[in-house]
Each structure stands twice: as C-alpha cells, then as structure tokens.
Amino acid sequence: MLARVGFVARLPGFRRCERSLLSSLRCNATNSVPQTSEKPESKSVRNPRVSEGGRRKKGADLDSTSSREDIRAVRLKKVEELRAGGFEPYGYTWDRTHFAVELQKKYVDLPSATEANEEKDHVAVAGRIIARRVFGKLAFLTMRDDSGDIQLYCEKAKMMDEPFDLLKTSLDIGDFVGVKGTMKRTDKGELSVMVGEISILTKSLIPLPDKWHGLTDVEKRYRQRYVDMIMNPDVATVFRNRAKITSEIRRHMESLGYLEIETPVLQGEAGGADARPFVTHHNALAQDMYLRIATELHLKRMVVGGFERVFEIGRIFRNEGISTRHNPEFTSIELYQAYADYHDMMNLAEELVERCALAVNGSTSITYQETEISLQRPWKRATMHSLVQEVTGIDFASFGDDIEAAKDAAMGFFEGHLERHDTGTIMKSPSIGHLVNEIFEMVVEKTLIQPTFVMDHPVEISPLAKPHRSKPGLVERFELFVYGREMANAFSELTDPIEQRARFEAQVQTHNATMAAAAEYAKAKGDTALASAANDAYEVGMDEDFITALEYGMPPTAGMGIGIDRLVMLLTDSASIRDVIAFPVLKHQ
Amino acid sequence: MEGGGAAPGAMEGGEPMSKSALKKLEKAKKAAEEKRVKEEKKKAEAAAAPKKAKAAQHAEDDEDMDPTQYRSNRLRALGELKEKSRNPYPHKFQTSISIPEYVVKFGEIKDGEHLEGQDQSVAGRVMSKRASGGKLMFYDLHADGVKIQVIAQSNYSDLSEEEFSRMHASIKRGDIVGINGFPGKSKKGELSIFVKSIELLSYCLHMLPKTHARGGKDQEDSKVPEHWHPGLARNLERYPLKDQETRYRQRYLDLMLNSDIRNVFKTRSQVIRYVRRFLDEREFIEVETPMMNMIAGGAAAKPFKTHHNDLNMDLFMRIAPELYLKELIVGGMDRVYEIGKQFRNEGIDLTHNPEFTTCEFYWAYADYQDLMKVTEEMLSGMVKEITGSYKILYHSNGLDQPPIEIDFTPPFKRIDMIKGLEEYSGGKIKLPADLELLDSPEVNKYLVETCEKFDVKCPPPQTTTRLLDKLVGHFVEEQCVNPTFITHHPQLMSPLAKWHRSVPGLTERFELFMNKHEVCNAYTELNDPVVQRERFADQVKDREKGDDEAMAIDEGFCTALEYGLPPTAGWGMGIDRLTMLLTDSQNIKEVLLFPAMKPHEDVIEPPVRAADDVAS
C-alpha cells in the first residue's frame, strides 16, 4: 500500500477520500442521526419485510443493525415511499456542468469562509454520497464522482423545505445524487457546493461496507470489483493507466505506419506457442475449436499478404493455473515488421516501454515493489549463454553435442552451490539447448531486475525464430526481462518453409516425449497421479496452412510480443496481475 | 447490448436478406463456380498439353507449367542453394525508402529521365516479369498496395552477362526481392527503378494464379471504379482471384492478387480507429472485461462452452460485455467503453460469424436521447471522414443490379416501433392502446393470427417478443435503408432497458438500422434492481417456453445494481456490419481476415515433404 501513496498525492480530487470515508464511518458508529435512518424503522411503521413476499423469516433479529438484509428492507421501503411521494428514485439523466476536480481547480483561489454565488458560479454536479453528517438544520455530504470528491453543504434555510427533509429521511450513504447550487469555501477551508436543489438519482439498497478488508479479504476485492473501486479510488486509477498504456502503444505503432488488424480467437489449430489451449465446440459446424494461445501465425500470414507492418492488441487464452502473474486470459500486443530484424525490435521495445512509462509516470525512473528500476535507454544486452556462464562459470557452447558432459558440468555446479534445486529437470533435458534454458530459468532470470535483453537462444526452444546469421545452433531472438519477469519476446522470423516444417516436427516430437515421460512417471505413482497427468496432457498440432503461406514467400521480417498486463503491473506498481485485470478469473466460491 | 443485434447474431435464423436478393446471390455464386470449373479444366488441359520448346524462353512459360512440377522445380533450386551453404532466406534487407514514399518522391520526374547517383534500396513482391531479349528484364514490384516498375539492364549491373541472365532466370513471379538502383522513368512515362543489384529475399514456391484474367460483365457500369475506395461500389467479378474458398481460406493470396482487399481491411481499421478517437475525445476510458465467464449474460444467444482444467470449471465465452461494463459504472468510472470480440455459437451465413467485433459504451447521467445525438454525430462524421461524403454506394440488391445510395446526412429518421408497425401495415395491425397489456394471452393470440395473415414466418416458440420482432422485421425494418432509428421497444422485448418515463409498457430504447440491418442498439439502462430481477424472471419464463435465446439471470449483476448504478445510457454497435456497408460487402466474410469456414479437405494444396519433392 505504501507505494500507492504516490498516486493519491498526484490526484488532488482524491486526496481526502480515505479520511472522509473514515470520518463518515466514525459518524455512523457514534452519531445517532444517520444511524436511525439505517435501522429498521420504529415498530409503528409497517414492517417492510412483510410486503417483501415473505422472503425473510418473521421474527428475525430486529436489533441487529448491521444486518445487510434489514438495511436492504428499510431502503426498499424508502424506494416505495419516494415513489408514493412522486419522486422517482431511479432517475433518467442529469446535466452535469462540472466534475469535482474541475471545481477544485476552478475555485482553488476562493478564500475560506467565502461564497461565490454569481450567475457564473451556478453549477450542477452528480455522484455517489460516501459520507453524510446531518445536524438539525445543516448537513454535510461528501460526494464522489469519476474525478474525485467534493463536499455538499446543505443548509435548510437555503433550500426548499422538502428537499432538506428528503435528505434527512431518505438519503443514505451509497446513493447517487444530482445537485445544483453555488460555491462556498467553509470556515475550515473545505470547498463545497452550496446546495440549492438535490435529487436522488439512484437509491442504493446495500450499504457500503463498514470496513473494506482490501488487504486481507483479497478474494472479495476481485469478486466484487465495483465495491473495491468505490472504497478505494486507486483501483480505478490503475485501469485508467492501463487505458493510457494501450492508447500510447497504439498511437506509437500507428505513427510508425503499422496497421492494427484482428485475427481469429477461435481456431482449428492452436499454434504460435507451446501452451495448453482451451477447447470448445462449434455446434453448427460440428467441430471442436481452440481458443488462440498466440496471434503470431495469423499475423505472419498477413505479412505474406503484403501488409508490411501489422499489429494486434488482443486477448490470448491459456488453459493453465492461475497465480499472481497468470490469468487464463490476458492481453498481448504482437507486431510484425517486414525488412526488419531482431535488433530493430530491441530498439522498438525500448521506445515503446519508455513512452508508456512517460505517459503514466512522467519519468523513466520507476519504483516497483520498493525496487528502483531505471527504464532509461539503452538497456543491457547480453546473450543467454554469456549470462548463464556469468552465474555458473560454465561455457555451455563448449560441449558441442555432448549432452552428457554438459549435464555433468551442470550437476557439478548445482551440487557445489545450491543443493536444494530440483535436479530432475536438468537430467531430463533432451538437448543442450533445453539444458541451457533450464539453467537460465533457475538461476539467471530472477537476477535480471534492471531491463535486460537476453539474446540468442538455443534453436531447440525457439521453433519460430530464424537461425542466427553467425552462431550455429542459436537463433536471432531476445526476451526482455525486468524485475526477473519476461516482458517481451521477439525474433527475426523464420521464413524458410522447409525448415519451419522440420522445427514443428521436432517440437511435436519433444512435446510428445515429455507427455509420455510424464505419464510413465505418473503410472509408477498410482491411479490419481495418472488421471491428473492425463488431465494435464494436451496435443501440439501443426498448422499446415501456415506453412503453405510461408511457401508463398514471406519477406525477411521481425516480430515481437509484449505482455500488456505485465507491462501495466510494472508501470502501476501492482503486485499481482489481478490488480490490473478488472475481473480476473477466480476459483469457485 | 442485449439483443446483440448490434452484432451479427441478432437476426436469428439467418433471414436478413430478402429472398430475391438471396436467390440472385445464389445465382451469381453458381455462375462463379461454373466459371471456376471451366478455368480449372483449361488449366488442366494446358498442363497436360505437351510442353512447348522450353529452353528458349524462361519467364513466361512458367505460367504454363503444371503446378506440382513448378513447386518441385523451385524446391530443387532451393535445395541446391542450401547445399552450397548459401542462405536462401537472408536475415535483413535494409530499405532506404518505402514504395509509396518512392512514388511520392519521384513520381514527378520527366518521361525518360534517369536520376543516376540518387541510389535507393526498395523491396517488395514481384507480381509480373517480362523479358526483352537476354539483357533486359522488366518486373512489376508491389509493396504496400503500390506498384513500381523494375528495369534490369545487364549494362547497369555488376554481373557478367551470364551471371545476369542466371540471376534473373532464378527470379519468379511471386518472389520477394530487394533492389538497389536509381530512379527513373521509362520513355512511356512509367516510374521505374533501374537495377544495379538485385537480391532474392524470399521464394514463392507456388505458381501464383494469373492476374490478367480481368473482365466481368458490368465493366461499363460507371459506378464501379477501377480503383476502389471506401464508400464506392466494388465489383468482385472483376477480381483476378475470384474463387471464394481460396480468397477466404488463403487471405494472403486475396491480398496479393485483388488490389481492393487491402483497402477493405484498411477501411475496417479506420472504422475502429474513428470510434476509438471519437470516444477518447469525449473522455471515455477504454477497458477490457472478461471474454470467459461463469454465466454468459448481457444478451440473448447460445454461448460457446469451454473448460478450465486446473480449476476444473466450465466457462462460457462472452456473448456481450454489457453487464461487466455496467459494474464498472457502479464502481465509479462514469464513461467506459470496450471494443472487442463477442462469440455466439450459432450458424454461419452472410451476416453471421461465430466471433465478431462490437463496441459498447456506457455513459453515466446520459439517456437514450443523448445517445441518438451522439450516434448521428459519430456515424455521419465517420462516413464523411472515411469516404469523403455522407452518401455511399452499396449493392443492396445483388451484384447484378446497380448499387443503391445510402445517405448518412444527419439527422437520421426516427420511427416509433409500435406506431410504425401500425402505420406501415397500412393500419391493418392494431395493438392495445394500453401497452402494458402487450404480454397478455389475447395479444399473443392476435399476433399469431396477424403473422399468419401476412405470411410472416415465426417458428416456435411463438412468444409475444418473437412475434413482434418478426412483424417489425417485415413491416418496419424494410423501411430503413438510410440510417433510421427504430425507437421505444416494448418492455418485454428489452429486459435490460429502462421503462419509458412517460409511456407505460415501453422502454427508452432504440435500434439503428441501415440497409435494413440493425447496426446499433442502445438504451437508457435499467438501474432499478427490483425491476431488473422481475425482468430476468420474465426471461426465464420465456426460456421455459422453449425460447433458448431468452436471457439467463445473473445474480452477481443484480447485486451490483443494489449498490447503485447511476442513471446511465448504454450503446452497442456491430463493427463488422458497419464495415460491410462502407466496403460494399454483402458477405460478412469479406470484412473478416480469417472468417470461420467449414472444415475442409484438400482445399489447400496438400503439403508435400521437401525431401520427397526434390526426389520426384
């Protein structure tokens, strides 16, 4: 939460929100005025729950003022009463002249204990009541809109009697109101709208929570995101910044002459990555379909078709576990540029991330989870082999094809240093390429805090990248790491259809071998393990149509994918991917 | 939006076209198919015919070769290069200028003028090749939808004559090449680049379909221009590549060979960009809501179902983002929008694809009247900006009829749905004056009889909602060629719309129709949670009657409403259908890069293993 303070400070409109909300809650607890309105009305009033079609048991504990159902019943009754009195509690429209923050800015110089009530000072605002203090002939409301908060100063003498009474009897925290009035800064220096006219625009039925367990009850925050957003405006700030980031990316891509296109989500073959896809069924076609796991193969087809610069920002789906960094659906940008190579993509990655950082934070120096990160260009560029060698002291390029010798060397390193590492994955590596990647993931990744381009991956783990122009066994590829996380993946694209076919075949083979090994292993462990392994198994298909497209000729091309969610996490200092996705996938309740 | 009409999926049963139009289209399809068969036969005959003296020529005769033979020849050439350790797929070719920039920069030079010393590097695809003796070659080089001529003369080249002719013999139509040379114009005034060096960057292993097969019946039709741009009519008959299956399954060929197509998809992109800019300028925030849900809500349609293994949980693909977007308004974001894919597990036809793109926006404190103004402003502004005029041409009655004009000049016509039904039926349909009685059994019976009387088909279940929808389709929507708002739908047709503030039984809703198709759907949002629950309950009743397109109840959404949704107006538009209009497309597949197609066998050449091929 510490990190969030920065955001609040930059948003003048929200500066006081935490406090005013708290004070209102204190009011609720100590001041009897708002409290009575929340209580089931005295016994002289018809019991509203009876008219509710007996939804609730009779004889429920009437004293439990905190009961949500009781409050709901009281508020439902208020809805009826308002209608009976000729007020529609669900209004149709409101002509707003100003947002709260606009008024804060416009009247920043209005001195305390001063009113501004000329013709030009007549304003109309609308928003949700988040705090309410009512005294005999005076009421203070805090109203929150899209931009921030403002106080509503309600003085019975300045209003018609009816609205003031309405306010006292029918208005609750959580309701939406529309207000017309003039401006005043109170003796205490609080800018306020002097209310002349107030209308309830939407009656809320459920009270806002007394305490918002934002930090402890994490699940609830995501399940009822709107409550999270009402109670903590920073949440929406993240989504606003998310919109800024995608918008900045789009603007920059378009300025470079890229065309945004849409490729299908539902596909006959899930290609372009190695991940378990979601399967669905199209009834009319009587055909199983996969949800895309990448946009790569279709975008490349468009480069074949003559769109030399294309990109797509869109949803990707992977049928994998959820974590602070993984949601089954996430957003990526993939972009392809003819006549470019992976060096061009490194420059573009720097440019894009820098622009987004400036758009959101106004600076290339950012703090992520209390770690200082500099996004100042240029970023470190190093090959995967050299990074692995730096940490392990082993030059894996020196082993040629001798996988056993390489494994021995790797085991030597781990035995000497980090015994707890699971050595199984090392022993199972089918090639030196896989081995190097394995070791990279185990010991190097987490050390890459400052932006680093990790270059020139082994060909075995890069089925869609072009062979390196001078280093045999490697490809022209990079992954961008920041804070130990992969942010981008790019290559000079493989354009040779014959080699592409061979790579796909090798990929299918490796995948099937891995799946078979897992099944074999599970067999030894018993039925449940076997069932779970079968559940985890999936097929990697070959996209024949894509190879055919390559046979029609794709120009030399470079491509890059960037995970938008992770970029937003980084630039908004969000710890979990669920903080940057409005409605993340959650387990069954 | 609910009803989703905005999007393909609203019209159900796939009867959006008039029968005569459908018939015409079928006829046209049949003709095209016959033509294709004929052409294929010709090709096969040509392939079977004894090969003519081959050695003498090199370029043109490739065209007569058997496609399989052609491919294996090229594979062999590739294999030979690789054996010599020459990389046939270079990593990088640095261009100094794009072809469109080249045309702008050098387009004005004089006929016959050569700018030696102003060397440029360009790259693109060779779309035609002509030889004039052994020392002079001409190519058409295409890139970014623009063409320049390439002139290769052996005396400008560093290569020996022999090397020169070997180099140029290796370049085939469809190949990607990089060229260094100087700009100039031929004596005939054709902008060209004179080759100093040329490099093959990527091979086209297949014979490209011929491009000089121009023609088409209505070439005289002055309304169909040579170079298409949005708002004008297109003539598919004139395309070098006509076969629909190939065009849709191998879109890259369609893009390579049919020059309009590139522009069609650029237009699509422009439509989306315009919408985005329009909303951004009005300070709407673009958001992303889930495409996979526990419940598919916000519209009435059959969803796709999938399964999350790790969570062992069934999920549905969204059919509309409406409910989530309204939850964000509850959360305090006053203006939000989302442009994205929706999914409906329904049949595929001329206006329906299982996935399609919509824009929905929600605007707190506004109502449907505000939305109508904004809709007029957005659409008329967009059409004007993209096409240059408020009026567009569209082949509404089939390609063999002249295109009609659709006029987007604001304000758009407005037809009140119920009054319109009475008026356009010539007063023969009379609904009760008290529209709250619409859901009575008497009215249902009357509507069943009325449908029979006018021969309006409504397959069961014959709910009042469905009967009204069919009648409105028959009498009112037929009036809506120019953009027209049909307003004030009855409550029972609009479970998420707010009741009309002064006319009981109706809602504050409109749909915008163009060319008789629904493109937008919008309303003042229902924000009374009690009424919302009742409406959902009515939907459940319709579901029980067998209308599986009635909506499911979403408890989570109702709870959100109980926290209070401010007065809000919501709006949805089908991007695909709008793009169809601006690109004179009669089939939704024309505006989707990769439309859903039936599973196919052997439509694309069965890939042959390289090794086998070379051996053959």
JSON list of N, CA and C in Angstrom, two decimals, chain A residues 159-198:
[
{"chain": "A", "resi": 159, "resn": "MET", "atom": "N", "xyz": [-32.42, 26.07, 1.20]},
{"chain": "A", "resi": 159, "resn": "MET", "atom": "CA", "xyz": [-33.08, 25.10, 0.35]},
{"chain": "A", "resi": 159, "resn": "MET", "atom": "C", "xyz": [-34.58, 25.18, 0.58]},
{"chain": "A", "resi": 160, "resn": "MET", "atom": "N", "xyz": [-35.33, 24.59, -0.33]},
{"chain": "A", "resi": 160, "resn": "MET", "atom": "CA", "xyz": [-36.75, 24.43, -0.07]},
{"chain": "A", "resi": 160, "resn": "MET", "atom": "C", "xyz": [-36.83, 23.42, 1.08]},
{"chain": "A", "resi": 161, "resn": "ASP", "atom": "N", "xyz": [-37.92, 23.49, 1.85]},
{"chain": "A", "resi": 161, "resn": "ASP", "atom": "CA", "xyz": [-38.05, 22.60, 2.99]},
{"chain": "A", "resi": 161, "resn": "ASP", "atom": "C", "xyz": [-38.02, 21.14, 2.57]},
{"chain": "A", "resi": 162, "resn": "GLU", "atom": "N", "xyz": [-38.78, 20.89, 1.52]},
{"chain": "A", "resi": 162, "resn": "GLU", "atom": "CA", "xyz": [-38.99, 19.50, 1.14]},
{"chain": "A", "resi": 162, "resn": "GLU", "atom": "C", "xyz": [-37.68, 18.77, 0.85]},
{"chain": "A", "resi": 163, "resn": "PRO", "atom": "N", "xyz": [-36.81, 19.33, -0.02]},
{"chain": "A", "resi": 163, "resn": "PRO", "atom": "CA", "xyz": [-35.57, 18.60, -0.29]},
{"chain": "A", "resi": 163, "resn": "PRO", "atom": "C", "xyz": [-34.73, 18.38, 0.96]},
{"chain": "A", "resi": 164, "resn": "PHE", "atom": "N", "xyz": [-34.72, 19.33, 1.87]},
{"chain": "A", "resi": 164, "resn": "PHE", "atom": "CA", "xyz": [-33.88, 19.14, 3.04]},
{"chain": "A", "resi": 164, "resn": "PHE", "atom": "C", "xyz": [-34.43, 17.99, 3.90]},
{"chain": "A", "resi": 165, "resn": "ASP", "atom": "N", "xyz": [-35.73, 17.93, 4.00]},
{"chain": "A", "resi": 165, "resn": "ASP", "atom": "CA", "xyz": [-36.31, 16.84, 4.77]},
{"chain": "A", "resi": 165, "resn": "ASP", "atom": "C", "xyz": [-36.08, 15.51, 4.08]},
{"chain": "A", "resi": 166, "resn": "LEU", "atom": "N", "xyz": [-36.21, 15.55, 2.77]},
{"chain": "A", "resi": 166, "resn": "LEU", "atom": "CA", "xyz": [-35.97, 14.35, 1.97]},
{"chain": "A", "resi": 166, "resn": "LEU", "atom": "C", "xyz": [-34.57, 13.82, 2.24]},
{"chain": "A", "resi": 167, "resn": "LEU", "atom": "N", "xyz": [-33.66, 14.78, 2.26]},
{"chain": "A", "resi": 167, "resn": "LEU", "atom": "CA", "xyz": [-32.26, 14.45, 2.50]},
{"chain": "A", "resi": 167, "resn": "LEU", "atom": "C", "xyz": [-32.11, 13.77, 3.86]},
{"chain": "A", "resi": 168, "resn": "LYS", "atom": "N", "xyz": [-32.85, 14.31, 4.83]},
{"chain": "A", "resi": 168, "resn": "LYS", "atom": "CA", "xyz": [-32.74, 13.75, 6.18]},
{"chain": "A", "resi": 168, "resn": "LYS", "atom": "C", "xyz": [-33.35, 12.36, 6.27]},
{"chain": "A", "resi": 169, "resn": "THR", "atom": "N", "xyz": [-34.50, 12.20, 5.62]},
{"chain": "A", "resi": 169, "resn": "THR", "atom": "CA", "xyz": [-35.22, 10.94, 5.81]},
{"chain": "A", "resi": 169, "resn": "THR", "atom": "C", "xyz": [-34.83, 9.86, 4.81]},
{"chain": "A", "resi": 170, "resn": "SER", "atom": "N", "xyz": [-34.51, 10.26, 3.60]},
{"chain": "A", "resi": 170, "resn": "SER", "atom": "CA", "xyz": [-34.43, 9.23, 2.54]},
{"chain": "A", "resi": 170, "resn": "SER", "atom": "C", "xyz": [-33.04, 9.01, 1.98]},
{"chain": "A", "resi": 171, "resn": "LEU", "atom": "N", "xyz": [-32.11, 9.90, 2.28]},
{"chain": "A", "resi": 171, "resn": "LEU", "atom": "CA", "xyz": [-30.80, 9.78, 1.64]},
{"chain": "A", "resi": 171, "resn": "LEU", "atom": "C", "xyz": [-29.84, 8.96, 2.50]},
{"chain": "A", "resi": 172, "resn": "ASP", "atom": "N", "xyz": [-29.21, 7.98, 1.87]},
{"chain": "A", "resi": 172, "resn": "ASP", "atom": "CA", "xyz": [-28.24, 7.15, 2.58]},
{"chain": "A", "resi": 172, "resn": "ASP", "atom": "C", "xyz": [-26.89, 7.22, 1.92]},
{"chain": "A", "resi": 173, "resn": "ILE", "atom": "N", "xyz": [-25.90, 6.84, 2.68]},
{"chain": "A", "resi": 173, "resn": "ILE", "atom": "CA", "xyz": [-24.57, 6.69, 2.10]},
{"chain": "A", "resi": 173, "resn": "ILE", "atom": "C", "xyz": [-24.65, 5.61, 1.02]},
{"chain": "A", "resi": 174, "resn": "GLY", "atom": "N", "xyz": [-24.08, 5.91, -0.11]},
{"chain": "A", "resi": 174, "resn": "GLY", "atom": "CA", "xyz": [-24.13, 4.95, -1.22]},
{"chain": "A", "resi": 174, "resn": "GLY", "atom": "C", "xyz": [-25.07, 5.40, -2.33]},
{"chain": "A", "resi": 175, "resn": "ASP", "atom": "N", "xyz": [-25.99, 6.32, -2.01]},
{"chain": "A", "resi": 175, "resn": "ASP", "atom": "CA", "xyz": [-26.93, 6.79, -3.03]},
{"chain": "A", "resi": 175, "resn": "ASP", "atom": "C", "xyz": [-26.24, 7.75, -4.01]},
{"chain": "A", "resi": 176, "resn": "PHE", "atom": "N", "xyz": [-26.79, 7.78, -5.22]},
{"chain": "A", "resi": 176, "resn": "PHE", "atom": "CA", "xyz": [-26.34, 8.77, -6.19]},
{"chain": "A", "resi": 176, "resn": "PHE", "atom": "C", "xyz": [-27.26, 9.98, -6.14]},
{"chain": "A", "resi": 177, "resn": "VAL", "atom": "N", "xyz": [-26.66, 11.16, -6.16]},
{"chain": "A", "resi": 177, "resn": "VAL", "atom": "CA", "xyz": [-27.47, 12.38, -6.16]},
{"chain": "A", "resi": 177, "resn": "VAL", "atom": "C", "xyz": [-27.03, 13.30, -7.30]},
{"chain": "A", "resi": 178, "resn": "GLY", "atom": "N", "xyz": [-27.96, 14.12, -7.70]},
{"chain": "A", "resi": 178, "resn": "GLY", "atom": "CA", "xyz": [-27.65, 15.22, -8.60]},
{"chain": "A", "resi": 178, "resn": "GLY", "atom": "C", "xyz": [-27.90, 16.51, -7.83]},
{"chain": "A", "resi": 179, "resn": "VAL", "atom": "N", "xyz": [-26.99, 17.46, -7.95]},
{"chain": "A", "resi": 179, "resn": "VAL", "atom": "CA", "xyz": [-27.07, 18.66, -7.11]},
{"chain": "A", "resi": 179, "resn": "VAL", "atom": "C", "xyz": [-26.87, 19.90, -7.96]},
{"chain": "A", "resi": 180, "resn": "LYS", "atom": "N", "xyz": [-27.68, 20.94, -7.67]},
{"chain": "A", "resi": 180, "resn": "LYS", "atom": "CA", "xyz": [-27.44, 22.25, -8.27]},
{"chain": "A", "resi": 180, "resn": "LYS", "atom": "C", "xyz": [-27.20, 23.24, -7.16]},
{"chain": "A", "resi": 181, "resn": "GLY", "atom": "N", "xyz": [-26.29, 24.15, -7.38]},
{"chain": "A", "resi": 181, "resn": "GLY", "atom": "CA", "xyz": [-26.03, 25.12, -6.34]},
{"chain": "A", "resi": 181, "resn": "GLY", "atom": "C", "xyz": [-24.92, 26.08, -6.72]},
{"chain": "A", "resi": 182, "resn": "THR", "atom": "N", "xyz": [-24.43, 26.80, -5.71]},
{"chain": "A", "resi": 182, "resn": "THR", "atom": "CA", "xyz": [-23.34, 27.75, -5.93]},
{"chain": "A", "resi": 182, "resn": "THR", "atom": "C", "xyz": [-22.15, 27.28, -5.11]},
{"chain": "A", "resi": 183, "resn": "MET", "atom": "N", "xyz": [-21.07, 28.08, -5.13]},
{"chain": "A", "resi": 183, "resn": "MET", "atom": "CA", "xyz": [-19.83, 27.61, -4.49]},
{"chain": "A", "resi": 183, "resn": "MET", "atom": "C", "xyz": [-19.56, 28.34, -3.18]},
{"chain": "A", "resi": 184, "resn": "LYS", "atom": "N", "xyz": [-18.93, 27.62, -2.28]},
{"chain": "A", "resi": 184, "resn": "LYS", "atom": "CA", "xyz": [-18.57, 28.19, -0.99]},
{"chain": "A", "resi": 184, "resn": "LYS", "atom": "C", "xyz": [-17.35, 27.45, -0.46]},
{"chain": "A", "resi": 185, "resn": "ARG", "atom": "N", "xyz": [-16.44, 28.21, 0.18]},
{"chain": "A", "resi": 185, "resn": "ARG", "atom": "CA", "xyz": [-15.41, 27.53, 0.94]},
{"chain": "A", "resi": 185, "resn": "ARG", "atom": "C", "xyz": [-15.72, 27.74, 2.42]},
{"chain": "A", "resi": 186, "resn": "THR", "atom": "N", "xyz": [-15.78, 26.66, 3.17]},
{"chain": "A", "resi": 186, "resn": "THR", "atom": "CA", "xyz": [-16.23, 26.75, 4.56]},
{"chain": "A", "resi": 186, "resn": "THR", "atom": "C", "xyz": [-15.15, 27.40, 5.43]},
{"chain": "A", "resi": 187, "resn": "ASP", "atom": "N", "xyz": [-15.53, 27.68, 6.66]},
{"chain": "A", "resi": 187, "resn": "ASP", "atom": "CA", "xyz": [-14.58, 28.28, 7.60]},
{"chain": "A", "resi": 187, "resn": "ASP", "atom": "C", "xyz": [-13.36, 27.39, 7.75]},
{"chain": "A", "resi": 188, "resn": "LYS", "atom": "N", "xyz": [-13.60, 26.09, 7.66]},
{"chain": "A", "resi": 188, "resn": "LYS", "atom": "CA", "xyz": [-12.48, 25.16, 7.82]},
{"chain": "A", "resi": 188, "resn": "LYS", "atom": "C", "xyz": [-11.68, 24.98, 6.53]},
{"chain": "A", "resi": 189, "resn": "GLY", "atom": "N", "xyz": [-12.12, 25.69, 5.48]},
{"chain": "A", "resi": 189, "resn": "GLY", "atom": "CA", "xyz": [-11.34, 25.67, 4.25]},
{"chain": "A", "resi": 189, "resn": "GLY", "atom": "C", "xyz": [-11.75, 24.59, 3.26]},
{"chain": "A", "resi": 190, "resn": "GLU", "atom": "N", "xyz": [-12.90, 24.00, 3.48]},
{"chain": "A", "resi": 190, "resn": "GLU", "atom": "CA", "xyz": [-13.36, 22.91, 2.60]},
{"chain": "A", "resi": 190, "resn": "GLU", "atom": "C", "xyz": [-14.19, 23.50, 1.46]},
{"chain": "A", "resi": 191, "resn": "LEU", "atom": "N", "xyz": [-13.75, 23.30, 0.23]},
{"chain": "A", "resi": 191, "resn": "LEU", "atom": "CA", "xyz": [-14.54, 23.78, -0.91]},
{"chain": "A", "resi": 191, "resn": "LEU", "atom": "C", "xyz": [-15.83, 22.96, -0.98]},
{"chain": "A", "resi": 192, "resn": "SER", "atom": "N", "xyz": [-16.96, 23.66, -1.14]},
{"chain": "A", "resi": 192, "resn": "SER", "atom": "CA", "xyz": [-18.24, 22.97, -1.09]},
{"chain": "A", "resi": 192, "resn": "SER", "atom": "C", "xyz": [-19.19, 23.53, -2.14]},
{"chain": "A", "resi": 193, "resn": "VAL", "atom": "N", "xyz": [-20.13, 22.70, -2.53]},
{"chain": "A", "resi": 193, "resn": "VAL", "atom": "CA", "xyz": [-21.24, 23.21, -3.33]},
{"chain": "A", "resi": 193, "resn": "VAL", "atom": "C", "xyz": [-22.34, 23.53, -2.33]},
{"chain": "A", "resi": 194, "resn": "MET", "atom": "N", "xyz": [-22.79, 24.81, -2.35]},
{"chain": "A", "resi": 194, "resn": "MET", "atom": "CA", "xyz": [-23.92, 25.22, -1.52]},
{"chain": "A", "resi": 194, "resn": "MET", "atom": "C", "xyz": [-25.17, 24.70, -2.20]},
{"chain": "A", "resi": 195, "resn": "VAL", "atom": "N", "xyz": [-25.80, 23.73, -1.62]},
{"chain": "A", "resi": 195, "resn": "VAL", "atom": "CA", "xyz": [-26.86, 23.02, -2.33]},
{"chain": "A", "resi": 195, "resn": "VAL", "atom": "C", "xyz": [-28.14, 23.85, -2.37]},
{"chain": "A", "resi": 196, "resn": "GLY", "atom": "N", "xyz": [-28.66, 24.07, -3.57]},
{"chain": "A", "resi": 196, "resn": "GLY", "atom": "CA", "xyz": [-29.95, 24.72, -3.72]},
{"chain": "A", "resi": 196, "resn": "GLY", "atom": "C", "xyz": [-30.99, 23.66, -4.00]},
{"chain": "A", "resi": 197, "resn": "GLU", "atom": "N", "xyz": [-30.57, 22.64, -4.75]},
{"chain": "A", "resi": 197, "resn": "GLU", "atom": "CA", "xyz": [-31.51, 21.62, -5.20]},
{"chain": "A", "resi": 197, "resn": "GLU", "atom": "C", "xyz": [-30.78, 20.29, -5.16]},
{"chain": "A", "resi": 198, "resn": "ILE", "atom": "N", "xyz": [-31.42, 19.28, -4.62]},
{"chain": "A", "resi": 198, "resn": "ILE", "atom": "CA", "xyz": [-30.77, 17.96, -4.60]},
{"chain": "A", "resi": 198, "resn": "ILE", "atom": "C", "xyz": [-31.79, 16.90, -5.01]}
]
